[in-house]
Coordinates of C-alpha atoms and ligand atoms in Angstrom, one line a residue:
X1 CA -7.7 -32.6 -27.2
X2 CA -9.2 -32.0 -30.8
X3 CA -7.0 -32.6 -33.6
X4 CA -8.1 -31.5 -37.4
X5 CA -6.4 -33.0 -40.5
X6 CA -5.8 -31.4 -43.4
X7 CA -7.9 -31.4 -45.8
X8 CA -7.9 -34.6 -48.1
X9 CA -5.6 -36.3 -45.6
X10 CA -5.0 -40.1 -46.6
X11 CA -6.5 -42.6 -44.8
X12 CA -3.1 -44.9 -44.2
X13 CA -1.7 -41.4 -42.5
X14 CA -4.7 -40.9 -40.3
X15 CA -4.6 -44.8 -38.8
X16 CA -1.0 -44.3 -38.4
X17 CA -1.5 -41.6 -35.9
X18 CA -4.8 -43.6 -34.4
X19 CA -2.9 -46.1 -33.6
X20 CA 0.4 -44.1 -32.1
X21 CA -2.1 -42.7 -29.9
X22 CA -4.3 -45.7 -29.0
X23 CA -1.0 -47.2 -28.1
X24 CA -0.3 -44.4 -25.7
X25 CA -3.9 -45.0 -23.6
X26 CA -5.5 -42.8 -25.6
X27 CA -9.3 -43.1 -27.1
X28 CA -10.2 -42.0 -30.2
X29 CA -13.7 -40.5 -31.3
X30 CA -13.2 -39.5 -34.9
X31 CA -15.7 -37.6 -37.2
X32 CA -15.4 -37.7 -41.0
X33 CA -16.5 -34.5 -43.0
X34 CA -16.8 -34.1 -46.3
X35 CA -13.0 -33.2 -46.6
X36 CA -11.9 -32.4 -43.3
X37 CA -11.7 -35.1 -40.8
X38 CA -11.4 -34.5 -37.0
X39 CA -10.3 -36.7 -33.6
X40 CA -11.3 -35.8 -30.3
X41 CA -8.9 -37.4 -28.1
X42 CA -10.1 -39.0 -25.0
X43 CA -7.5 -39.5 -21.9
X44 CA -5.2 -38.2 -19.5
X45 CA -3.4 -35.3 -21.5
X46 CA -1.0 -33.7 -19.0
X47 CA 2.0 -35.7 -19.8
X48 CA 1.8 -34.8 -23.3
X49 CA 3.2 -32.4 -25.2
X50 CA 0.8 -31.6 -28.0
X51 CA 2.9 -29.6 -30.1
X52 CA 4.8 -32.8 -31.6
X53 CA 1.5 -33.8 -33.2
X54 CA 2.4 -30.6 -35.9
X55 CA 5.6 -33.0 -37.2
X56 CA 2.6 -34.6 -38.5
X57 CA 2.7 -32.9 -42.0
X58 CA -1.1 -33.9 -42.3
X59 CA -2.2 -32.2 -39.1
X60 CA -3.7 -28.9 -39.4
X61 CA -4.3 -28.2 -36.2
X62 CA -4.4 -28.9 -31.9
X63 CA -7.0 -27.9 -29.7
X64 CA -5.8 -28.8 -26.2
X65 CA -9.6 -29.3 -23.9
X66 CA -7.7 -29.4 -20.4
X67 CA -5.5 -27.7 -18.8
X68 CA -1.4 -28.9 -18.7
X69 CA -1.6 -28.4 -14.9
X70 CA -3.1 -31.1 -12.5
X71 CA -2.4 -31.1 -9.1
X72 CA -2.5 -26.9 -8.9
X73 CA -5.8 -27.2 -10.8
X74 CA -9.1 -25.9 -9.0
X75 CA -11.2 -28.2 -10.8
X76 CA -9.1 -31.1 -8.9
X77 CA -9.0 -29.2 -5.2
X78 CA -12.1 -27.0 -5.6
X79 CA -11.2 -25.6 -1.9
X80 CA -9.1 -22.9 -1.2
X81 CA -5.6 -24.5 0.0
X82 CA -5.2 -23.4 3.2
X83 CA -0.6 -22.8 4.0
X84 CA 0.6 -22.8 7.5
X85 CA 3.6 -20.3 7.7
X86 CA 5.2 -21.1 10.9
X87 CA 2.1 -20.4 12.4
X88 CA 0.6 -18.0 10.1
X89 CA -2.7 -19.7 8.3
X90 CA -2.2 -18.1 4.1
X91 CA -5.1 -18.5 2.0
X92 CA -8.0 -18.3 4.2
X93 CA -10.4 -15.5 4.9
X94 CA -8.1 -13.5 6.6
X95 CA -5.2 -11.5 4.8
X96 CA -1.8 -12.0 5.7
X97 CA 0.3 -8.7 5.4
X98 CA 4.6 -9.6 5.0
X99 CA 7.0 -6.9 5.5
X100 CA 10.8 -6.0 5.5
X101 CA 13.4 -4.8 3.9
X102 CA 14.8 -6.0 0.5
X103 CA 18.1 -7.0 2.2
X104 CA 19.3 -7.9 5.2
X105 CA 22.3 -5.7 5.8
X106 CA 23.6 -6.0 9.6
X107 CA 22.0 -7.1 12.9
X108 CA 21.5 -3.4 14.2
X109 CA 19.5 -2.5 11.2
X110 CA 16.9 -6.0 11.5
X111 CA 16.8 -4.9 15.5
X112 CA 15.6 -1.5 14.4
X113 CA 13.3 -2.5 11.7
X114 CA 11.5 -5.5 13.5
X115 CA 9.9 -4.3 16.2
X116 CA 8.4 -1.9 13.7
X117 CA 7.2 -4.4 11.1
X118 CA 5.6 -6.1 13.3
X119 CA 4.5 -3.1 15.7
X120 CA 2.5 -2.4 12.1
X121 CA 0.5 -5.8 11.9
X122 CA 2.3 -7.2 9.7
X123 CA 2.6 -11.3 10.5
X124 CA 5.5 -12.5 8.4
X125 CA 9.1 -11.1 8.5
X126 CA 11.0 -10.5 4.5
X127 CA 14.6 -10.1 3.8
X128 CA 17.3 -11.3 1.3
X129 CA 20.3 -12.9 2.5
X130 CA 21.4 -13.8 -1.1
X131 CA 20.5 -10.7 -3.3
X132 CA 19.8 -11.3 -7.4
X133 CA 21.0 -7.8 -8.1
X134 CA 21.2 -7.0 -12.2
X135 CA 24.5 -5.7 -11.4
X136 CA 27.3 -7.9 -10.4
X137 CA 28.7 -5.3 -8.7
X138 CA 25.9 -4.5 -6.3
X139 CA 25.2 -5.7 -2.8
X140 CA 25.2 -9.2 -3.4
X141 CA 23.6 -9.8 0.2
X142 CA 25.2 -11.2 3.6
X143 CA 24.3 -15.1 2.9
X144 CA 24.9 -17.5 5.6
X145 CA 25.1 -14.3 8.1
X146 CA 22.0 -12.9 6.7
X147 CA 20.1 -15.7 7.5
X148 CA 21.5 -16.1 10.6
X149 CA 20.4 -12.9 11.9
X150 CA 16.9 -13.4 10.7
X151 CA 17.0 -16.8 12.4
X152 CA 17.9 -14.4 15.7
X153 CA 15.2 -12.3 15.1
X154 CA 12.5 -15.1 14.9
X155 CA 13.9 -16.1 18.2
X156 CA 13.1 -13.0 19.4
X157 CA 10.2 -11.0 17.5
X158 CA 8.5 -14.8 16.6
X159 CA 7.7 -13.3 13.4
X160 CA 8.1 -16.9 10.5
X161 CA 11.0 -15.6 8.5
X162 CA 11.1 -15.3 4.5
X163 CA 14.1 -15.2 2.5
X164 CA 15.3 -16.0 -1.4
X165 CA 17.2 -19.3 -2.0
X166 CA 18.8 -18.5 -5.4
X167 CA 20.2 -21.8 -5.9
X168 CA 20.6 -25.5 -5.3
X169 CA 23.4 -25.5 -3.4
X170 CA 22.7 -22.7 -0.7
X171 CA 19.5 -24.5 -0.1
X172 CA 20.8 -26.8 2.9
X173 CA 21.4 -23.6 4.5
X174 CA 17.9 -22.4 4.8
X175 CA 16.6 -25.4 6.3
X176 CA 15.8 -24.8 9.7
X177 CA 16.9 -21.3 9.3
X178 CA 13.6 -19.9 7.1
X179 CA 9.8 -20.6 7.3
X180 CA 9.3 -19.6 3.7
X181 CA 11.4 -20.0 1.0
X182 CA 10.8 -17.5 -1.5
X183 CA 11.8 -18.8 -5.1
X184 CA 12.8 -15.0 -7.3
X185 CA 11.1 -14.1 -10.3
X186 CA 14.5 -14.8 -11.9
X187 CA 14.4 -18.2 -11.0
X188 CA 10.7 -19.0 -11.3
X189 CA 11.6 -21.8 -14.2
X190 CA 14.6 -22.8 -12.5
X191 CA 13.5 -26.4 -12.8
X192 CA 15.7 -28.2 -10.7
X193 CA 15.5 -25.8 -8.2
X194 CA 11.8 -26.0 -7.9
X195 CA 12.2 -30.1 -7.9
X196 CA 14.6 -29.6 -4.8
X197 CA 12.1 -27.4 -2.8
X198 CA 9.6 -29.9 -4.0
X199 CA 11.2 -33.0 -2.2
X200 CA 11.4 -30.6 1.3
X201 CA 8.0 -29.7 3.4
X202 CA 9.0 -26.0 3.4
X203 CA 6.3 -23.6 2.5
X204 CA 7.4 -21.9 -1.1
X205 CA 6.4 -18.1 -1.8
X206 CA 7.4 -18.5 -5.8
X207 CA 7.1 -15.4 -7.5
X208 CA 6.1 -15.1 -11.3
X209 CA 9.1 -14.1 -13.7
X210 CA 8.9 -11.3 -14.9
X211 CA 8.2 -12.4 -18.4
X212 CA 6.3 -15.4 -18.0
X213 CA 2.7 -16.1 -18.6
X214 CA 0.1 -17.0 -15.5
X215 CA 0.2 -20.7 -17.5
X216 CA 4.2 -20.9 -17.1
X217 CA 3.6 -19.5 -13.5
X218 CA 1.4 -22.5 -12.7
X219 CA 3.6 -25.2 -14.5
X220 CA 6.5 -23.5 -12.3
X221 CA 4.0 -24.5 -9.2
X222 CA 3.1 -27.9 -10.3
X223 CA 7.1 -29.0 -10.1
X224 CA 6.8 -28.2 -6.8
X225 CA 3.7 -30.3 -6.1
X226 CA 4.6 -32.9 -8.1
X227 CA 7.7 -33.5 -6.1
X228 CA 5.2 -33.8 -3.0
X229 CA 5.6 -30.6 -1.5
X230 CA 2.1 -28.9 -1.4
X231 CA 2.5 -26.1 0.4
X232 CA 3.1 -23.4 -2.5
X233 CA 1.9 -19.7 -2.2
X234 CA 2.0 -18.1 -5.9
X235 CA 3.2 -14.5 -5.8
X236 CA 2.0 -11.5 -8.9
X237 CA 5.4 -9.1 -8.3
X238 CA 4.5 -7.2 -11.9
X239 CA 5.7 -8.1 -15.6
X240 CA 7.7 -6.2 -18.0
X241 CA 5.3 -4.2 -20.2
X242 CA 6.7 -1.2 -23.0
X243 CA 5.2 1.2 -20.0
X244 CA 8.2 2.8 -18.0
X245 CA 6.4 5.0 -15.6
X246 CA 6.3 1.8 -13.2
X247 CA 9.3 -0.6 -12.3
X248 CA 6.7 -3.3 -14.1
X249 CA 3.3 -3.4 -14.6
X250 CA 1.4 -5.1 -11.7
X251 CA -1.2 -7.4 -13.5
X252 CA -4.1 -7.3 -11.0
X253 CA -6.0 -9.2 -13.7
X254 CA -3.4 -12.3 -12.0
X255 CA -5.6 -12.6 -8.9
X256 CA -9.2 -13.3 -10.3
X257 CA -7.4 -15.4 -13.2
X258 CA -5.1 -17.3 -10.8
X259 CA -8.6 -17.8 -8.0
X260 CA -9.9 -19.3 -10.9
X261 CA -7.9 -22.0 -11.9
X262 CA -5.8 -22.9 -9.1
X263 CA -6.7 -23.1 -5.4
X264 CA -3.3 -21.7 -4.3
X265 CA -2.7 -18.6 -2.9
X266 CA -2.2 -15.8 -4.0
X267 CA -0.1 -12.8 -2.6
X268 CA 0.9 -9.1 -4.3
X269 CA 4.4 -7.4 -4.0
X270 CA 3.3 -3.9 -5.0
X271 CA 7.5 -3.3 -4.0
X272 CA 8.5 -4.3 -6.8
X273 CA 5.6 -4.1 -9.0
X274 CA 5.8 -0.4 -9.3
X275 CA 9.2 0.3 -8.2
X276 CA 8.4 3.7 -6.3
X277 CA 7.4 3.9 -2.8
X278 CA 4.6 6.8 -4.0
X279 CA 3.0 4.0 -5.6
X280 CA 2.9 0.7 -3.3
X281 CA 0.1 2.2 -1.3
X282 CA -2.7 2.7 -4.3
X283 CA -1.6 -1.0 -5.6
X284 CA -1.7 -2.7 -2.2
X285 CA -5.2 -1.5 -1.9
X286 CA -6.3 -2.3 -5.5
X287 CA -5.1 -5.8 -4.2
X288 CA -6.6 -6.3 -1.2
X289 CA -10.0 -5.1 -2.7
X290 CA -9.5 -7.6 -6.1
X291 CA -9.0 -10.7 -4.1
X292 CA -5.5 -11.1 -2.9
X293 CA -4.4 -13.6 0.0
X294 CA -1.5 -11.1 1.4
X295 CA 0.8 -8.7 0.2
X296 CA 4.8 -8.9 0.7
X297 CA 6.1 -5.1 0.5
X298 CA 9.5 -3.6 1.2
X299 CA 9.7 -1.5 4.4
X300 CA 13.2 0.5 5.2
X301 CA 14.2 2.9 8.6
X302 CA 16.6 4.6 6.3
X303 CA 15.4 3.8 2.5
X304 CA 18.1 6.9 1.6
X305 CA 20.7 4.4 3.2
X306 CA 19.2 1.2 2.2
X307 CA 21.5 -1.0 0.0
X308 CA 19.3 -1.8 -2.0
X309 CA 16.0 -1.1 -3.5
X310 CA 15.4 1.9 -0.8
X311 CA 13.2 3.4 -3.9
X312 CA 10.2 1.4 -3.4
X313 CA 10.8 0.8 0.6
X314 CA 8.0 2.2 2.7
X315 CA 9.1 3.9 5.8
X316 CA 7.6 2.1 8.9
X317 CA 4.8 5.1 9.1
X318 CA 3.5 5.0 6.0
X319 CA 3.4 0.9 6.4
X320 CA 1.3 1.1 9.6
X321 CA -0.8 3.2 8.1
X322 CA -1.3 1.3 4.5
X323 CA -2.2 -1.8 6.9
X324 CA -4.9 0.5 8.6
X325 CA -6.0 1.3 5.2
X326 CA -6.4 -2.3 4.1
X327 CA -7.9 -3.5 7.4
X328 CA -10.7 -1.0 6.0
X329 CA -10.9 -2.4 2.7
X330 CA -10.5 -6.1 3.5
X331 CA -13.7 -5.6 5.6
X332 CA -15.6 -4.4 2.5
X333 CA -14.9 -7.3 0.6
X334 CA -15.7 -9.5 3.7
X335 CA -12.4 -10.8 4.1
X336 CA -10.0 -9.9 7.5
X337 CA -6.5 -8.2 8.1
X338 CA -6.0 -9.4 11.2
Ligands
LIG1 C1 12.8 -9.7 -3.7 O1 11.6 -10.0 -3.3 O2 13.7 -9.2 -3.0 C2 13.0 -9.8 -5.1 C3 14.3 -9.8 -5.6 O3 11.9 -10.0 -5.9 P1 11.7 -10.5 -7.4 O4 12.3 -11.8 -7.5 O5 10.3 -10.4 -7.6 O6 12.4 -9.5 -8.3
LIG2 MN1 13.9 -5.8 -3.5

């Protein structure tokens, strides 16, 4: 990092802050100007938090070089990380399409939609057994059943299985249960959260909040890798912009930003990017063709009757054919949708 002094800065106050940081590990290369005089710091800055050098009444300002993120960090890992799903290889050449509902509801309504996500192509079976609806009073999802069910219809279908864990307590009940546990936008800087699904080997779908910044989204990821877990799959589900047209605004900009600085993966919810079902097709594409690793979208039987989010749920026709469509544009960017 760079720090400048004010100018006319007294000596005593600049050793004072040498020698704070030469006693953290730091090295010091400092260059005297005719008033101003300016460190580059030399060392390991991830651990520190460079905006306490401004209680320094004499620093003007900080110019962090590298990154705050380490072990997400391309230039550490400069291959693609490859995450086995129960199975299902994310993040190579091949694009992995997810599908389901929002919620899990009842068995007869996963029987019905399975076979159909999967007749599709699509590799990965969604659902929510524990819902974070904005109203208290919504379907607040089936829990412990929910995931039971979509434990019964991995036994059957052998689609992997991902679901929201919502918080630390409940997460004892996906183990063994779910392939992938998706951590909500809601809860993307849940902290201890993350540092629990950290300390398991469960692959982690963790979605960006919907207000948080692509940095925040990768500090968010390197919890989770610094707990040892490595198997973390980053997910662009749209941020809240002043355009109301769309749910949110899906920032496609993520995936080429996101390829380059982190070797994750990267997968698109168009769902509930846009928030209409009119919609999901024209972003799913625009994904596919700008890089993405897969794409998690909401597919309902009945969206009229689903419980929630049937707005933005695809029928099962219009999802067989949007994976068609893909297939088409993955080969033009010489990727697969197998
Ligand atoms: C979901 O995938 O069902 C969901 C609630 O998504 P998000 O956390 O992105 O709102
Ligand atoms: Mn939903």
């Amino acid at each position: 990092m760079i720090i400048k002094f004010k100018e006319n800065t007294k000596r005593e106050e600049i050793e004072t802050l040498r020698k704070s940081l030469v006693d953290l590990g730091f090295a010091i290369h400092e260059s005297i100007g005719d008033t101003i005089t300016v460190f580059g710091v030399v060392g390991d800055t991830t651990a520190y938090d460079i905006n306490r050098l401004y209680a320094y009444e004499f620093v003007d300002s900080v110019l962090r070089i590298q990154e705050p993120f380490k072990r997400v960090n391309r230039k550490f890992h400069p291959n693609d990380s490859l995450i086995d799903v129960g199975g299902v290889v994310i993040g190579g050449k091949n694009i992995v399409v997810i599908g389901g509902p929002c919620a899990v509801e009842s068995h007869e309504q996963m029987e019905i939609i399975t076979p159909l996500i999967a007749g599709a192509g699509a590799k990965l079976l969604r659902a929510g057994a524990f819902k974070p609806r904005t109203s208290p009073y919504s379907f607040q999802g089936l829990g412990l059943e929910g995931l039971e069910i979509l434990k019964s219809m991995n036994h059957k279908y052998k689609l992997p299985i991902v679901s929201e864990v919502m918080s630390l307590e409940d997460l004892p009940l996906f183990v063994g249960r779910v392939d992938l546990l998706q951590i909500g936008a809601r809860n993307m800087q849940n902290y201890p959260l993350l540092r629990e699904v950290g300390k398991t080997d469960i692959p982690v779908l963790l979605k960006r909040g919907l207000a948080n910044t692509i940095e925040e989204l990768l500090m968010s990821a390197e919890y989770i890798l610094s707990e040892g877990n490595k198997n973390v799959i980053l997910c662009e589900r749209g941020i809240r912009t002043f355009e109301p047209s769309t749910r949110n605004t899906l920032d496609i900009s993520a995936i080429p930003v996101l390829k380059k600085l982190t070797h994750l993966p990267i997968i698109i919810d168009p769902s509930h990017a846009s928030g209409h079902w009119e919609y999901v097709e024209s972003l799913s594409k625009a994904a596919v063709a700008a890089g993405c690793d897969g794409l998690i979208i909401e597919v309902h039987h009945e969206p009229e009757k689903a419980l929630s989010d049937g707005q933005q749920s695809l029928k099962p026709e219009r999802f067989h054919k949007l994976i068609a469509d893909c297939r088409r544009i993955a080969l033009a960017v010489d990727r697969t949708l197998e």
